Amino acid sequence: MKLRNLTFLRFLLSAMFAALVSVSGASIAADSSKPIKIPIKNWSSQIVMAHVIGGMFENMGSNVEYLPVDNQASFEAVRAGDLTIVHEVWQSTMQNGYYNAMEKGGLIDAGTHDVVTKEEMGVPNWVIEKGLCPGLPNWEALKDCHAAFATPDSAGKGRWLEGPQSWHGDVMPNRLKGLGLDDTWTVKFAGAADALWTELKTAEKEGRGTVIFNWSPNFTDATGFTFIEFPPYEDGCRLADGGSLATTGCGSPTGWLKKGANYKFPKTHPKAYAAFSKLTFNKTHIGQMAALVDVEGLTHEDAAKKWLADNKDVWMPWTVSTLGAGN
Ligand code: TMO
């Protein structure tokens, strides 16, 4: 084939491609231009994932709006339509709020991420390696080592640094009582997740022990963190589920990570809803989203942009519509 013909063939192919793109572009217009309302909570993977999902929606032609929200209030907000989605529902701390909103009507299940979750008190690995509490990760080791975990605000008791109280209320103070450890250990609540990571650095510098609340998937999966092994979780062991101080010593269960949506979302934004219900992040993805902020120091927005740019092969297929004409 002559060079000119080749050039023409290229032109023809790209014109055909442009026509295809504009056909799918036209059908995208079936989604409402009203903004999809996405919650912003107060831990890194949740915020980065909010912007990742928002970026996906924008790439599909939708408008998005980000709204700061209290974690436990967010399920009722989805039910009422003040939020369109929730994208990180952690079973062990949020299933009550999630299922209550579903039972009242208005919040629907939008699928499950491809990951097993854990939210639990634990220690950075160097605490174990330095022998600051011999016998860890078995919780009974805590009976004899509180002194190495005291801080100026703990009145001689060992300190557990919990996350913000809005994450799971009094589960951890009740844990200490249920285990009979509240004479020698106390719980302090962090103002925000950042305080947990600062505590890891400070304690290591000061050479004192530290017990913090943490979760997986998180960036600490890669940096070395061990969850304490408490008595096994049983349905109903927590106070909020009908338990008593005889049972609140139970540990956290492993669990799922779910998504939820307002029941109107599939109707107002069929394509965005289809993409949202298909998307499923795994342990590596979620760990990366947290690490881009908490290890590499990017803003949440920049972290999301970088994650989207580096992972087109992961998320683009979810945005390809298989819905019929008119959607
Ligand atoms: C809700 N969280 C993942 C921070 O435990």
mmCIF file of C-alpha atoms and ligand atoms in Angstrom:
data_model
loop_
_atom_site.group_PDB
_atom_site.id
_atom_site.type_symbol
_atom_site.label_atom_id
_atom_site.label_comp_id
_atom_site.label_asym_id
_atom_site.label_seq_id
_atom_site.Cartn_x
_atom_site.Cartn_y
_atom_site.Cartn_z
ATOM 1 C CA MET A 1 0.000 0.000 0.000
ATOM 2 C CA LYS A 2 1.209 3.479 -0.837
ATOM 3 C CA LEU A 3 1.955 5.918 1.919
ATOM 4 C CA ARG A 4 -0.956 8.181 0.970
ATOM 5 C CA ASN A 5 -3.390 5.296 1.154
ATOM 6 C CA LEU A 6 -2.080 4.317 4.548
ATOM 7 C CA THR A 7 -2.603 7.862 5.792
ATOM 8 C CA PHE A 8 -6.124 7.798 4.433
ATOM 9 C CA LEU A 9 -6.803 4.467 6.140
ATOM 10 C CA ARG A 10 -5.651 5.940 9.439
ATOM 11 C CA PHE A 11 -7.914 8.925 8.890
ATOM 12 C CA LEU A 12 -10.843 6.634 8.138
ATOM 13 C CA LEU A 13 -10.230 4.527 11.247
ATOM 14 C CA SER A 14 -9.968 7.518 13.545
ATOM 15 C CA ALA A 15 -13.142 9.022 12.063
ATOM 16 C CA MET A 16 -14.962 5.750 12.742
ATOM 17 C CA PHE A 17 -13.600 5.718 16.284
ATOM 18 C CA ALA A 18 -14.729 9.301 16.870
ATOM 19 C CA ALA A 19 -18.210 8.371 15.643
ATOM 20 C CA LEU A 20 -18.323 5.459 18.088
ATOM 21 C CA VAL A 21 -17.213 7.670 20.969
ATOM 22 C CA SER A 22 -19.845 10.270 20.197
ATOM 23 C CA VAL A 23 -22.564 7.602 20.067
ATOM 24 C CA SER A 24 -21.658 6.407 23.558
ATOM 25 C CA GLY A 25 -21.213 10.056 24.600
ATOM 26 C CA ALA A 26 -24.775 10.812 23.527
ATOM 27 C CA SER A 27 -26.236 7.951 25.535
ATOM 28 C CA ILE A 28 -24.346 9.041 28.681
ATOM 29 C CA ALA A 29 -26.595 12.116 28.713
ATOM 30 C CA ALA A 30 -29.377 9.908 30.070
ATOM 31 C CA ASP A 31 -27.888 10.306 33.559
ATOM 32 C CA SER A 32 -29.201 13.328 35.436
ATOM 33 C CA SER A 33 -26.895 16.359 35.603
ATOM 34 C CA LYS A 34 -27.804 16.777 39.282
ATOM 35 C CA PRO A 35 -24.697 16.201 41.400
ATOM 36 C CA ILE A 36 -24.003 12.804 42.912
ATOM 37 C CA LYS A 37 -23.421 13.526 46.607
ATOM 38 C CA ILE A 38 -20.372 11.758 48.026
ATOM 39 C CA PRO A 39 -19.471 11.641 51.758
ATOM 40 C CA ILE A 40 -16.139 12.829 53.137
ATOM 41 C CA LYS A 41 -15.313 11.210 56.506
ATOM 42 C CA ASN A 42 -12.124 11.379 58.529
ATOM 43 C CA TRP A 43 -9.730 8.641 57.523
ATOM 44 C CA SER A 44 -7.476 8.681 54.475
ATOM 45 C CA SER A 45 -8.618 5.749 52.339
ATOM 46 C CA GLN A 46 -12.236 6.879 52.679
ATOM 47 C CA ILE A 47 -11.424 10.414 51.526
ATOM 48 C CA VAL A 48 -9.143 9.328 48.690
ATOM 49 C CA MET A 49 -11.699 6.733 47.579
ATOM 50 C CA ALA A 50 -14.390 9.437 47.613
ATOM 51 C CA HIS A 51 -12.343 11.419 45.093
ATOM 52 C CA VAL A 52 -11.444 8.298 43.098
ATOM 53 C CA ILE A 53 -15.123 7.404 42.712
ATOM 54 C CA GLY A 54 -16.013 11.056 42.082
ATOM 55 C CA GLY A 55 -13.321 11.156 39.381
ATOM 56 C CA MET A 56 -14.804 8.044 37.786
ATOM 57 C CA PHE A 57 -18.259 9.629 37.763
ATOM 58 C CA GLU A 58 -16.879 12.859 36.272
ATOM 59 C CA ASN A 59 -15.104 10.846 33.615
ATOM 60 C CA MET A 60 -18.523 9.429 32.715
ATOM 61 C CA GLY A 61 -19.961 12.933 32.395
ATOM 62 C CA SER A 62 -21.663 13.180 35.801
ATOM 63 C CA ASN A 63 -21.473 16.052 38.272
ATOM 64 C CA VAL A 64 -20.360 15.353 41.827
ATOM 65 C CA GLU A 65 -20.447 17.124 45.155
ATOM 66 C CA TYR A 66 -18.400 16.230 48.253
ATOM 67 C CA LEU A 67 -20.040 16.608 51.660
ATOM 68 C CA PRO A 68 -18.276 16.256 55.022
ATOM 69 C CA VAL A 69 -20.342 13.980 57.259
ATOM 70 C CA ASP A 70 -20.201 12.272 60.638
ATOM 71 C CA ASN A 71 -19.580 8.560 60.103
ATOM 72 C CA GLN A 72 -22.462 7.182 62.134
ATOM 73 C CA ALA A 73 -24.874 9.830 60.766
ATOM 74 C CA SER A 74 -23.991 9.025 57.156
ATOM 75 C CA PHE A 75 -26.329 6.022 56.756
ATOM 76 C CA GLU A 76 -29.386 8.017 57.778
ATOM 77 C CA ALA A 77 -28.193 10.784 55.397
ATOM 78 C CA VAL A 78 -28.131 8.294 52.491
ATOM 79 C CA ARG A 79 -31.581 7.031 53.478
ATOM 80 C CA ALA A 80 -32.938 10.586 53.420
ATOM 81 C CA GLY A 81 -31.229 11.427 50.111
ATOM 82 C CA ASP A 82 -28.852 14.037 51.576
ATOM 83 C CA LEU A 83 -26.048 11.763 50.366
ATOM 84 C CA THR A 84 -26.220 9.589 47.234
ATOM 85 C CA ILE A 85 -23.698 6.943 48.286
ATOM 86 C CA VAL A 86 -21.551 5.501 51.048
ATOM 87 C CA HIS A 87 -18.506 3.644 49.735
ATOM 88 C CA GLU A 88 -16.628 2.251 52.794
ATOM 89 C CA VAL A 89 -19.037 0.533 55.176
ATOM 90 C CA TRP A 90 -16.905 -1.442 57.639
ATOM 91 C CA GLN A 91 -18.863 -4.374 58.992
ATOM 92 C CA SER A 92 -17.509 -4.486 62.516
ATOM 93 C CA THR A 93 -18.270 -0.852 63.331
ATOM 94 C CA MET A 94 -20.978 0.248 60.882
ATOM 95 C CA GLN A 95 -23.314 -2.606 60.076
ATOM 96 C CA ASN A 96 -25.882 -1.491 62.653
ATOM 97 C CA GLY A 97 -26.216 1.983 61.124
ATOM 98 C CA TYR A 98 -26.222 0.522 57.615
ATOM 99 C CA TYR A 99 -28.888 -2.135 58.220
ATOM 100 C CA ASN A 100 -31.041 0.184 60.347
ATOM 101 C CA ALA A 101 -31.208 2.631 57.429
ATOM 102 C CA MET A 102 -32.022 -0.228 55.060
ATOM 103 C CA GLU A 103 -34.791 -1.507 57.309
ATOM 104 C CA LYS A 104 -36.354 1.962 57.592
ATOM 105 C CA GLY A 105 -36.224 2.179 53.797
ATOM 106 C CA GLY A 106 -34.222 4.397 51.460
ATOM 107 C CA LEU A 107 -30.728 2.907 51.623
ATOM 108 C CA ILE A 108 -29.945 0.025 49.265
ATOM 109 C CA ASP A 109 -27.046 -2.432 49.199
ATOM 110 C CA ALA A 110 -24.731 -1.516 46.289
ATOM 111 C CA GLY A 111 -22.316 -4.425 46.597
ATOM 112 C CA THR A 112 -19.203 -5.523 48.445
ATOM 113 C CA HIS A 113 -15.520 -4.726 47.977
ATOM 114 C CA ASP A 114 -13.156 -7.620 47.318
ATOM 115 C CA VAL A 115 -11.470 -7.568 50.730
ATOM 116 C CA VAL A 116 -11.607 -8.894 54.303
ATOM 117 C CA THR A 117 -11.535 -6.125 56.901
ATOM 118 C CA LYS A 118 -10.389 -5.892 60.500
ATOM 119 C CA GLU A 119 -10.638 -2.968 62.938
ATOM 120 C CA GLU A 120 -8.813 -3.643 66.170
ATOM 121 C CA MET A 121 -6.435 -2.400 68.839
ATOM 122 C CA GLY A 122 -2.842 -3.355 68.173
ATOM 123 C CA VAL A 123 0.823 -2.485 68.326
ATOM 124 C CA PRO A 124 3.525 -1.582 65.819
ATOM 125 C CA ASN A 125 5.793 -4.615 65.389
ATOM 126 C CA TRP A 126 8.747 -2.947 67.129
ATOM 127 C CA VAL A 127 6.776 -3.009 70.439
ATOM 128 C CA ILE A 128 6.819 -6.807 70.238
ATOM 129 C CA GLU A 129 10.410 -6.973 68.991
ATOM 130 C CA LYS A 130 11.601 -4.795 71.906
ATOM 131 C CA GLY A 131 9.787 -7.047 74.377
ATOM 132 C CA LEU A 132 7.752 -4.170 75.856
ATOM 133 C CA CYS A 133 4.868 -6.535 76.632
ATOM 134 C CA PRO A 134 6.017 -10.155 76.634
ATOM 135 C CA GLY A 135 3.290 -12.500 75.442
ATOM 136 C CA LEU A 136 1.722 -10.166 72.860
ATOM 137 C CA PRO A 137 -0.257 -10.485 70.641
ATOM 138 C CA ASN A 138 -2.274 -12.555 73.189
ATOM 139 C CA TRP A 139 -4.366 -9.987 75.123
ATOM 140 C CA GLU A 140 -3.616 -11.610 78.505
ATOM 141 C CA ALA A 141 -0.102 -10.181 78.237
ATOM 142 C CA LEU A 142 -1.672 -6.770 78.931
ATOM 143 C CA LYS A 143 -2.283 -7.813 82.555
ATOM 144 C CA ASP A 144 1.397 -7.321 83.385
ATOM 145 C CA CYS A 145 2.795 -4.575 81.193
ATOM 146 C CA HIS A 146 0.728 -1.406 81.525
ATOM 147 C CA ALA A 147 3.582 0.679 82.995
ATOM 148 C CA ALA A 148 5.504 0.631 79.713
ATOM 149 C CA PHE A 149 2.442 2.142 77.998
ATOM 150 C CA ALA A 150 1.759 5.085 80.341
ATOM 151 C CA THR A 151 1.649 8.656 79.008
ATOM 152 C CA PRO A 152 1.466 12.037 80.822
ATOM 153 C CA ASP A 153 -2.337 12.077 80.424
ATOM 154 C CA SER A 154 -2.996 8.513 81.615
ATOM 155 C CA ALA A 155 -2.411 8.834 85.400
ATOM 156 C CA GLY A 156 -0.005 5.919 85.523
ATOM 157 C CA LYS A 157 -2.286 3.584 83.572
ATOM 158 C CA GLY A 158 -1.363 2.096 80.256
ATOM 159 C CA ARG A 159 -3.013 4.023 77.431
ATOM 160 C CA TRP A 160 -4.983 2.781 74.459
ATOM 161 C CA LEU A 161 -5.244 5.477 71.818
ATOM 162 C CA GLU A 162 -8.628 4.943 70.167
ATOM 163 C CA GLY A 163 -9.799 6.671 66.980
ATOM 164 C CA PRO A 164 -12.341 9.518 67.162
ATOM 165 C CA GLN A 165 -15.354 8.552 69.276
ATOM 166 C CA SER A 166 -17.657 9.026 66.251
ATOM 167 C CA TRP A 167 -16.152 5.865 64.735
ATOM 168 C CA HIS A 168 -17.453 3.355 67.251
ATOM 169 C CA GLY A 169 -18.608 4.990 70.452
ATOM 170 C CA ASP A 170 -17.658 3.201 73.666
ATOM 171 C CA VAL A 171 -16.714 -0.204 72.290
ATOM 172 C CA MET A 172 -13.101 0.048 73.528
ATOM 173 C CA PRO A 173 -13.763 1.473 77.025
ATOM 174 C CA ASN A 174 -16.302 -1.352 77.413
ATOM 175 C CA ARG A 175 -13.692 -3.792 76.120
ATOM 176 C CA LEU A 176 -11.315 -2.814 78.947
ATOM 177 C CA LYS A 177 -14.109 -3.174 81.524
ATOM 178 C CA GLY A 178 -15.223 -6.507 80.103
ATOM 179 C CA LEU A 179 -11.668 -7.834 80.324
ATOM 180 C CA GLY A 180 -11.184 -6.513 83.866
ATOM 181 C CA LEU A 181 -8.284 -4.346 82.668
ATOM 182 C CA ASP A 182 -9.777 -0.926 83.446
ATOM 183 C CA ASP A 183 -7.844 -0.608 86.747
ATOM 184 C CA THR A 184 -4.544 -0.525 84.889
ATOM 185 C CA TRP A 185 -5.471 0.627 81.355
ATOM 186 C CA THR A 186 -7.424 3.598 80.044
ATOM 187 C CA VAL A 187 -8.788 4.722 76.663
ATOM 188 C CA LYS A 188 -8.144 8.125 75.097
ATOM 189 C CA PHE A 189 -9.896 9.151 71.907
ATOM 190 C CA ALA A 190 -7.873 10.747 69.122
ATOM 191 C CA GLY A 191 -9.280 13.907 67.538
ATOM 192 C CA ALA A 192 -8.592 12.570 64.062
ATOM 193 C CA ALA A 193 -6.833 9.681 62.334
ATOM 194 C CA ASP A 194 -3.656 11.747 61.930
ATOM 195 C CA ALA A 195 -3.126 11.621 65.701
ATOM 196 C CA LEU A 196 -2.787 7.826 65.467
ATOM 197 C CA TRP A 197 0.056 8.033 62.953
ATOM 198 C CA THR A 198 1.752 10.813 64.942
ATOM 199 C CA GLU A 199 1.524 8.586 68.017
ATOM 200 C CA LEU A 200 3.285 5.751 66.183
ATOM 201 C CA LYS A 201 6.211 8.036 65.363
ATOM 202 C CA THR A 202 6.383 9.725 68.781
ATOM 203 C CA ALA A 203 6.235 6.494 70.776
ATOM 204 C CA GLU A 204 9.008 4.974 68.671
ATOM 205 C CA LYS A 205 11.183 8.053 69.188
ATOM 206 C CA GLU A 206 10.527 8.008 72.950
ATOM 207 C CA GLY A 207 11.011 4.234 73.161
ATOM 208 C CA ARG A 208 7.733 3.743 75.051
ATOM 209 C CA GLY A 209 5.069 1.236 74.242
ATOM 210 C CA THR A 210 1.938 2.221 72.405
ATOM 211 C CA VAL A 211 -1.392 0.532 71.741
ATOM 212 C CA ILE A 212 -3.485 2.206 69.046
ATOM 213 C CA PHE A 213 -6.680 1.507 67.193
ATOM 214 C CA ASN A 214 -5.955 0.558 63.605
ATOM 215 C CA TRP A 215 -7.482 -1.306 60.726
ATOM 216 C CA SER A 216 -6.755 -3.342 57.632
ATOM 217 C CA PRO A 217 -6.585 -2.666 54.763
ATOM 218 C CA ASN A 218 -4.442 0.335 55.600
ATOM 219 C CA PHE A 219 -0.930 1.601 54.824
ATOM 220 C CA THR A 220 0.285 -0.127 58.011
ATOM 221 C CA ASP A 221 -0.262 -3.518 56.335
ATOM 222 C CA ALA A 222 3.020 -2.733 54.585
ATOM 223 C CA THR A 223 4.883 -1.045 57.470
ATOM 224 C CA GLY A 224 4.454 -3.710 60.186
ATOM 225 C CA PHE A 225 1.552 -3.717 62.614
ATOM 226 C CA THR A 226 0.091 -6.514 64.749
ATOM 227 C CA PHE A 227 -3.479 -6.690 66.015
ATOM 228 C CA ILE A 228 -3.930 -7.882 69.602
ATOM 229 C CA GLU A 229 -5.784 -11.215 69.849
ATOM 230 C CA PHE A 230 -8.775 -10.746 72.149
ATOM 231 C CA PRO A 231 -11.436 -13.296 73.159
ATOM 232 C CA PRO A 232 -13.391 -14.183 70.005
ATOM 233 C CA TYR A 233 -16.258 -12.034 68.822
ATOM 234 C CA GLU A 234 -19.729 -13.498 69.308
ATOM 235 C CA ASP A 235 -22.962 -12.064 67.941
ATOM 236 C CA GLY A 236 -24.490 -9.850 70.615
ATOM 237 C CA CYS A 237 -21.356 -9.535 72.773
ATOM 238 C CA ARG A 238 -21.201 -5.740 72.528
ATOM 239 C CA LEU A 239 -23.381 -3.514 74.706
ATOM 240 C CA ALA A 240 -25.131 -1.946 71.684
ATOM 241 C CA ASP A 241 -26.141 -5.446 70.552
ATOM 242 C CA GLY A 242 -27.543 -6.512 73.920
ATOM 243 C CA GLY A 243 -24.336 -7.671 75.613
ATOM 244 C CA SER A 244 -23.249 -6.997 79.211
ATOM 245 C CA LEU A 245 -19.919 -6.341 80.915
ATOM 246 C CA ALA A 246 -19.619 -10.113 81.123
ATOM 247 C CA THR A 247 -19.281 -10.213 77.321
ATOM 248 C CA THR A 248 -17.908 -6.835 76.169
ATOM 249 C CA GLY A 249 -14.335 -8.114 76.399
ATOM 250 C CA CYS A 250 -14.900 -9.719 72.991
ATOM 251 C CA GLY A 251 -12.575 -8.720 70.162
ATOM 252 C CA SER A 252 -13.551 -7.301 66.788
ATOM 253 C CA PRO A 253 -14.752 -9.686 64.092
ATOM 254 C CA THR A 254 -13.207 -9.785 60.654
ATOM 255 C CA GLY A 255 -15.799 -8.569 58.205
ATOM 256 C CA TRP A 256 -16.851 -7.251 54.851
ATOM 257 C CA LEU A 257 -16.516 -3.784 53.329
ATOM 258 C CA LYS A 258 -19.713 -2.684 51.656
ATOM 259 C CA LYS A 259 -21.208 0.070 49.543
ATOM 260 C CA GLY A 260 -24.660 1.584 49.870
ATOM 261 C CA ALA A 261 -26.755 4.051 47.886
ATOM 262 C CA ASN A 262 -29.945 6.027 48.054
ATOM 263 C CA TYR A 263 -32.712 3.987 46.395
ATOM 264 C CA LYS A 264 -33.277 6.633 43.707
ATOM 265 C CA PHE A 265 -29.666 6.588 42.447
ATOM 266 C CA PRO A 266 -30.220 3.719 39.941
ATOM 267 C CA LYS A 267 -33.107 5.682 38.432
ATOM 268 C CA THR A 268 -31.597 9.195 38.325
ATOM 269 C CA HIS A 269 -28.089 8.071 37.265
ATOM 270 C CA PRO A 270 -28.382 4.579 35.748
ATOM 271 C CA LYS A 271 -24.870 4.551 34.268
ATOM 272 C CA ALA A 272 -23.119 5.992 37.301
ATOM 273 C CA TYR A 273 -25.068 3.606 39.519
ATOM 274 C CA ALA A 274 -24.090 0.645 37.342
ATOM 275 C CA ALA A 275 -20.429 1.668 37.605
ATOM 276 C CA PHE A 276 -20.726 2.189 41.365
ATOM 277 C CA SER A 277 -22.335 -1.183 41.941
ATOM 278 C CA LYS A 278 -19.654 -2.907 39.813
ATOM 279 C CA LEU A 279 -16.621 -1.269 41.379
ATOM 280 C CA THR A 280 -14.778 -3.324 43.954
ATOM 281 C CA PHE A 281 -11.489 -2.297 45.509
ATOM 282 C CA ASN A 282 -9.132 -4.853 47.041
ATOM 283 C CA LYS A 283 -6.567 -4.805 49.849
ATOM 284 C CA THR A 284 -3.794 -3.487 47.595
ATOM 285 C CA HIS A 285 -5.942 -0.689 46.129
ATOM 286 C CA ILE A 286 -7.153 0.528 49.535
ATOM 287 C CA GLY A 287 -3.687 0.276 51.078
ATOM 288 C CA GLN A 288 -2.334 2.373 48.174
ATOM 289 C CA MET A 289 -5.033 5.032 48.624
ATOM 290 C CA ALA A 290 -4.088 5.412 52.309
ATOM 291 C CA ALA A 291 -0.320 5.305 51.713
ATOM 292 C CA LEU A 292 -0.372 8.047 49.061
ATOM 293 C CA VAL A 293 -1.524 10.415 51.814
ATOM 294 C CA ASP A 294 -0.180 8.974 55.086
ATOM 295 C CA VAL A 295 3.231 7.825 53.805
ATOM 296 C CA GLU A 296 3.875 9.917 50.695
ATOM 297 C CA GLY A 297 2.247 13.111 51.962
ATOM 298 C CA LEU A 298 -0.006 13.911 48.986
ATOM 299 C CA THR A 299 -3.298 15.748 49.479
ATOM 300 C CA HIS A 300 -6.364 13.526 49.234
ATOM 301 C CA GLU A 301 -7.307 15.106 45.888
ATOM 302 C CA ASP A 302 -3.834 14.622 44.410
ATOM 303 C CA ALA A 303 -3.688 11.070 45.749
ATOM 304 C CA ALA A 304 -6.958 10.282 43.981
ATOM 305 C CA LYS A 305 -5.721 11.837 40.720
ATOM 306 C CA LYS A 306 -2.519 9.817 40.903
ATOM 307 C CA TRP A 307 -4.368 6.623 41.754
ATOM 308 C CA LEU A 308 -6.771 7.109 38.831
ATOM 309 C CA ALA A 309 -3.915 7.861 36.446
ATOM 310 C CA ASP A 310 -1.932 4.799 37.572
ATOM 311 C CA ASN A 311 -4.873 2.374 37.604
ATOM 312 C CA LYS A 312 -6.898 3.005 34.458
ATOM 313 C CA ASP A 313 -6.926 -0.714 33.735
ATOM 314 C CA VAL A 314 -8.637 -1.290 37.089
ATOM 315 C CA TRP A 315 -11.428 1.288 37.031
ATOM 316 C CA MET A 316 -12.139 2.030 33.371
ATOM 317 C CA PRO A 317 -13.850 -1.317 32.721
ATOM 318 C CA TRP A 318 -16.353 -0.538 35.504
ATOM 319 C CA THR A 319 -17.424 2.636 33.688
ATOM 320 C CA VAL A 320 -18.237 0.891 30.415
ATOM 321 C CA SER A 321 -22.001 0.671 30.242
ATOM 322 C CA THR A 322 -23.738 -2.543 29.299
ATOM 323 C CA LEU A 323 -27.165 -0.968 29.752
ATOM 324 C CA GLY A 324 -29.590 -0.776 26.851
ATOM 325 C CA ALA A 325 -30.500 2.220 24.695
ATOM 326 C CA GLY A 326 -32.125 5.096 26.540
ATOM 327 C CA ASN A 327 -29.777 4.695 29.457
HETATM 328 C C1 TMO B 1 -13.574 3.243 60.289
HETATM 329 N N1 TMO B 1 -12.165 2.860 60.310
HETATM 330 C C2 TMO B 1 -11.785 2.147 59.084
HETATM 331 C C3 TMO B 1 -11.319 4.069 60.456
HETATM 332 O O1 TMO B 1 -11.959 2.034 61.344
#
